PDB file of C-alpha atoms in Angstrom:
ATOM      1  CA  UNK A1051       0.000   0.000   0.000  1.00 75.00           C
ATOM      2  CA  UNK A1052       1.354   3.225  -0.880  1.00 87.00           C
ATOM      3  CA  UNK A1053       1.114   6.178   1.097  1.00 87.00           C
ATOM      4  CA  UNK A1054      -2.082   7.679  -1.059  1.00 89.00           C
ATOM      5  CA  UNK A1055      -4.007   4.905  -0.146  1.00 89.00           C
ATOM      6  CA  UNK A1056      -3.446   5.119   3.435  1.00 91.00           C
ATOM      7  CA  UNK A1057      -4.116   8.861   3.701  1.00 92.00           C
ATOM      8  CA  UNK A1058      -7.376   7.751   1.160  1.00 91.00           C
ATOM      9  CA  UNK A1059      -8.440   5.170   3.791  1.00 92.00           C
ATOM     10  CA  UNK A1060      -8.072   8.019   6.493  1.00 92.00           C
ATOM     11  CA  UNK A1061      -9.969  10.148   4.871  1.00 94.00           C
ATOM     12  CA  UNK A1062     -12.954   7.566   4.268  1.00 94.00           C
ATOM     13  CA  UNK A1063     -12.788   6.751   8.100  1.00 93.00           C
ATOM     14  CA  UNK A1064     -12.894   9.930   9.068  1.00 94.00           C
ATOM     15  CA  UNK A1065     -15.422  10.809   6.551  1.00 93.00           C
ATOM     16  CA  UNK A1066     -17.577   7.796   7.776  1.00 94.00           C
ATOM     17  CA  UNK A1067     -17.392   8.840  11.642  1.00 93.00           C
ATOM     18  CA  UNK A1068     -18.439  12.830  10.311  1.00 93.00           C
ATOM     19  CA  UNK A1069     -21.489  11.039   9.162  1.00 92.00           C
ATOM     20  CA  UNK A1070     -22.491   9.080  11.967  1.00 91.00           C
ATOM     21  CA  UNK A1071     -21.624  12.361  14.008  1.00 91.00           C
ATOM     22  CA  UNK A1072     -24.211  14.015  12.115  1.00 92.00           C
ATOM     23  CA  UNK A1073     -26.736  11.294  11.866  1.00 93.00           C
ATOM     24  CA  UNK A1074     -27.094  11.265  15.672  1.00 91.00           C
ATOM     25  CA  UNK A1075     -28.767  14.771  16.136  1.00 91.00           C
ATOM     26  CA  UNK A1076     -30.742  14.654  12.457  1.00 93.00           C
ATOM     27  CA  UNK A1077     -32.036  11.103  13.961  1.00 93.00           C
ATOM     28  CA  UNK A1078     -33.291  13.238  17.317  1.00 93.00           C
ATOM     29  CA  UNK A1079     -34.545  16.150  14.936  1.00 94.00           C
ATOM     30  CA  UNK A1080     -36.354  13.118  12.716  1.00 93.00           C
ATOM     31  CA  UNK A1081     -38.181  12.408  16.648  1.00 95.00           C
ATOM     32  CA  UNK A1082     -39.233  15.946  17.519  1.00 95.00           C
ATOM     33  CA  UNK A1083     -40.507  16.111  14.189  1.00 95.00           C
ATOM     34  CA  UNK A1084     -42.860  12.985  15.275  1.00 95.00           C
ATOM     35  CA  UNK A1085     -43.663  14.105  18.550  1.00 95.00           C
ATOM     36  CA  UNK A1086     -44.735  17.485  17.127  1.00 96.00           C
ATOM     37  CA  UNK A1087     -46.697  16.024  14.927  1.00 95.00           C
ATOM     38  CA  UNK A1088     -48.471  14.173  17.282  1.00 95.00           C
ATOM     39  CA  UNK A1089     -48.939  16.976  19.673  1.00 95.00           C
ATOM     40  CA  UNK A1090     -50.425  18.966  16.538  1.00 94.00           C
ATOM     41  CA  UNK A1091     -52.986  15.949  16.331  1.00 93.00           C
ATOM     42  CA  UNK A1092     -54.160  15.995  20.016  1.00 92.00           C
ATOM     43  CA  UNK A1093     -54.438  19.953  19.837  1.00 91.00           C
ATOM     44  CA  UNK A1094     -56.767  19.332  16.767  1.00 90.00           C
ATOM     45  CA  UNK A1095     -58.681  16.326  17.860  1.00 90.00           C
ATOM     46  CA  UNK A1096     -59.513  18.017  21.615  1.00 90.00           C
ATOM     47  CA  UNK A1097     -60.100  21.856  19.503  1.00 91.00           C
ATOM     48  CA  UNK A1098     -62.867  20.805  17.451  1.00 88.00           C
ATOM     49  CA  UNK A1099     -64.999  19.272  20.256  1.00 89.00           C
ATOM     50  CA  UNK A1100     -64.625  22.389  22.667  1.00 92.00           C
ATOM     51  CA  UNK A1101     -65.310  24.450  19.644  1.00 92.00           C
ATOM     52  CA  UNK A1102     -68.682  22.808  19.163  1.00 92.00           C
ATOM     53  CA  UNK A1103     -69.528  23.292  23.219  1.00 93.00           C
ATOM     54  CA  UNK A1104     -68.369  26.878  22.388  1.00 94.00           C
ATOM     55  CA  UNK A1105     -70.651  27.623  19.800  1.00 95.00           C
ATOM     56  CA  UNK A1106     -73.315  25.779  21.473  1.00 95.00           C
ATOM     57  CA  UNK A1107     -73.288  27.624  24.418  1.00 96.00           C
ATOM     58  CA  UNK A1108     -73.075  31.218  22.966  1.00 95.00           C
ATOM     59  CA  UNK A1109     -76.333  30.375  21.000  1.00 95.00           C
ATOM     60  CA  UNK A1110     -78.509  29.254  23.829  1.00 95.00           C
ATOM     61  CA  UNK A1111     -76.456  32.793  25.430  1.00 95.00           C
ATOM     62  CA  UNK A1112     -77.926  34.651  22.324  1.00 94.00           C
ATOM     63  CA  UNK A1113     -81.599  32.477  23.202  1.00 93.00           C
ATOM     64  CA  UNK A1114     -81.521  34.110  26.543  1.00 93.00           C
ATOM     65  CA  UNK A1115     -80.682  37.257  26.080  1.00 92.00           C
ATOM     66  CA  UNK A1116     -83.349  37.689  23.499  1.00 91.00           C
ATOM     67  CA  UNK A1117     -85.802  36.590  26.412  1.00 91.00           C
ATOM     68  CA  UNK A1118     -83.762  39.177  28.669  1.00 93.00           C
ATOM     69  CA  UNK A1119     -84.467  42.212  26.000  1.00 92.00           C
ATOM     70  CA  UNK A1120     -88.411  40.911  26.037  1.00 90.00           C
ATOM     71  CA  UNK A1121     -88.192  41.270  29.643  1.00 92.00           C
ATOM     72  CA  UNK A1122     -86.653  44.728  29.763  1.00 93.00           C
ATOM     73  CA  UNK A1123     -88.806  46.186  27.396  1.00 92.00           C
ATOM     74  CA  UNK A1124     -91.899  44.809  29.003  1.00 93.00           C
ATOM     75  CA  UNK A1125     -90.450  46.214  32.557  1.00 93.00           C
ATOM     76  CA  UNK A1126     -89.476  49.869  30.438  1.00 93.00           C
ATOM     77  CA  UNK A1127     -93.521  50.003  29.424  1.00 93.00           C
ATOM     78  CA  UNK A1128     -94.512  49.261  32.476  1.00 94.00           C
ATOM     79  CA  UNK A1129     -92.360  51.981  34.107  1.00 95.00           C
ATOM     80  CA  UNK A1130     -93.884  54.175  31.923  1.00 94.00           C
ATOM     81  CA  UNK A1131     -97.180  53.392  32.529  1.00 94.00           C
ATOM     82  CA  UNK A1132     -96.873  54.065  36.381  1.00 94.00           C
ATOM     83  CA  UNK A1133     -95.183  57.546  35.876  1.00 93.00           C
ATOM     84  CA  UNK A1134     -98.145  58.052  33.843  1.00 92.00           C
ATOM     85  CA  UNK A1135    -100.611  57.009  36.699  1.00 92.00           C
ATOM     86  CA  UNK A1136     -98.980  58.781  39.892  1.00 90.00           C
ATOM     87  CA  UNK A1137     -99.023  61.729  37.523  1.00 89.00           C
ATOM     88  CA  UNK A1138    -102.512  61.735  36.779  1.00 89.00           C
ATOM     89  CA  UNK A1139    -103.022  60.982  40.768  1.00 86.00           C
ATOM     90  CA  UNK A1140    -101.007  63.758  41.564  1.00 83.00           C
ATOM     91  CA  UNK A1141    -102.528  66.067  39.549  1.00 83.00           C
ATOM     92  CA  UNK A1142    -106.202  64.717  40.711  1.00 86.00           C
ATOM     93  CA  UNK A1143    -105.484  64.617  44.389  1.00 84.00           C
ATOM     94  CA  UNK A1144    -102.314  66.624  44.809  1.00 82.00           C
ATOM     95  CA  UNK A1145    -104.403  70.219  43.997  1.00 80.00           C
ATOM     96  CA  UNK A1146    -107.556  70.094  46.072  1.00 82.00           C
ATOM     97  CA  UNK A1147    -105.114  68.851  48.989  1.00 83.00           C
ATOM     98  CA  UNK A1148    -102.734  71.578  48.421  1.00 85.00           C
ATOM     99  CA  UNK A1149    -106.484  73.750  48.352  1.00 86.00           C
ATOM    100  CA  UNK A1150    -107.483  72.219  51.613  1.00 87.00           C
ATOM    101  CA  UNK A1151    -104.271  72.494  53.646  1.00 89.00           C
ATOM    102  CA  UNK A1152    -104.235  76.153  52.363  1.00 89.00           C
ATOM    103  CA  UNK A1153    -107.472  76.218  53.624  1.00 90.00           C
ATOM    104  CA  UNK A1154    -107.017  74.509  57.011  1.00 92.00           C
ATOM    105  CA  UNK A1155    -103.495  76.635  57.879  1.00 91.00           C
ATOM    106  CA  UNK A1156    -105.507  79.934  56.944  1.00 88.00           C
ATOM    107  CA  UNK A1157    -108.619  79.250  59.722  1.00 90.00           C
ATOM    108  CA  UNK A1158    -106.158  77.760  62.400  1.00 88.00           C
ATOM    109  CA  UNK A1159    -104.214  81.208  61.739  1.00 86.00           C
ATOM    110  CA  UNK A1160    -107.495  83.316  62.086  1.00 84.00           C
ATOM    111  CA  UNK A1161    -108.413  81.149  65.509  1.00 83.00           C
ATOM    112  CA  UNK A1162    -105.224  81.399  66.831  1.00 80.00           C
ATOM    113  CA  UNK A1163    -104.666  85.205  65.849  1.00 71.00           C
ATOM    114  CA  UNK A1164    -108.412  86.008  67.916  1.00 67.00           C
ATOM    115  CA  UNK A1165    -107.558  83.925  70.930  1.00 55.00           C
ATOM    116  CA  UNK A1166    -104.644  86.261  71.762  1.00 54.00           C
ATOM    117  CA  UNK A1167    -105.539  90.115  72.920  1.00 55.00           C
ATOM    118  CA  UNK A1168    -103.670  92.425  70.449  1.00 55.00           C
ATOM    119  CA  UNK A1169    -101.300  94.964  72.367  1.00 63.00           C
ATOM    120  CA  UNK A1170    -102.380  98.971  72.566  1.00 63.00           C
ATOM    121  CA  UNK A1171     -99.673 101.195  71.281  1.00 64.00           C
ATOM    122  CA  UNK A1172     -99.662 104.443  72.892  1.00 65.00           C
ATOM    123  CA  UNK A1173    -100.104 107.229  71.066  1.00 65.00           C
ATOM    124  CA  UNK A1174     -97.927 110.534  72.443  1.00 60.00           C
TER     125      UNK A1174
END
């Protein structure tokens, strides 16, 4: 063997270990690859179920809050109607009592102004 073929044979060892050197991580990279993808799965396979619930869930929301508005307008009518009525009362009762009290504070005043002798001024 000449001396070429040695350093030839080096070179092929060497050459041979530099690929197993670099098979060893792209073998590990080859394995996150497949655990990714299998992570990827289970994401997708437990998404599409909660998605459904999701959807579900905001529609019989959107049921009930379409009963809610019912209810709130039926309550804002209502409201209205009331202020209507103890407006109509107060205008009904309110004046003839405001009339009467008038009434009642002006004879207590004249009965309470006679019981009383009035003072003399002097005249000089």
């Amino acid at each position: 063997m000449s001396g070429g073929d040695i350093a030839g044979l080096i070179a092929a060892g060497v050459f041979a270990v530099l690929v197993l050197l670099l098979a060893v991580p792209i073998w590990k990279l080859g394995r996150v690859f497949d655990e990714l993808r299998k992570a990827i799965r289970t994401v997708t396979d437990e998404t599409t179920p909660l998605l459904e619930e999701v959807t579900s869930t905001v529609s019989t929301t959107h049921r009930q809050l379409k009963t809610v508005d019912g209810i709130t307008s039926n309550v804002s009518d209502a409201s209205a109607n009331i202020s209507a009525l103890s407006s109509l009362i107060a205008a009904t009762v309110g004046a003839p009592l405001i009339k009467v009290s008038a009434f009642s504070y002006g004879v207590r005043s004249a009965f309470a102004g006679r019981t009383s002798p009035a003072r003399r001024r002097r005249s000089r």
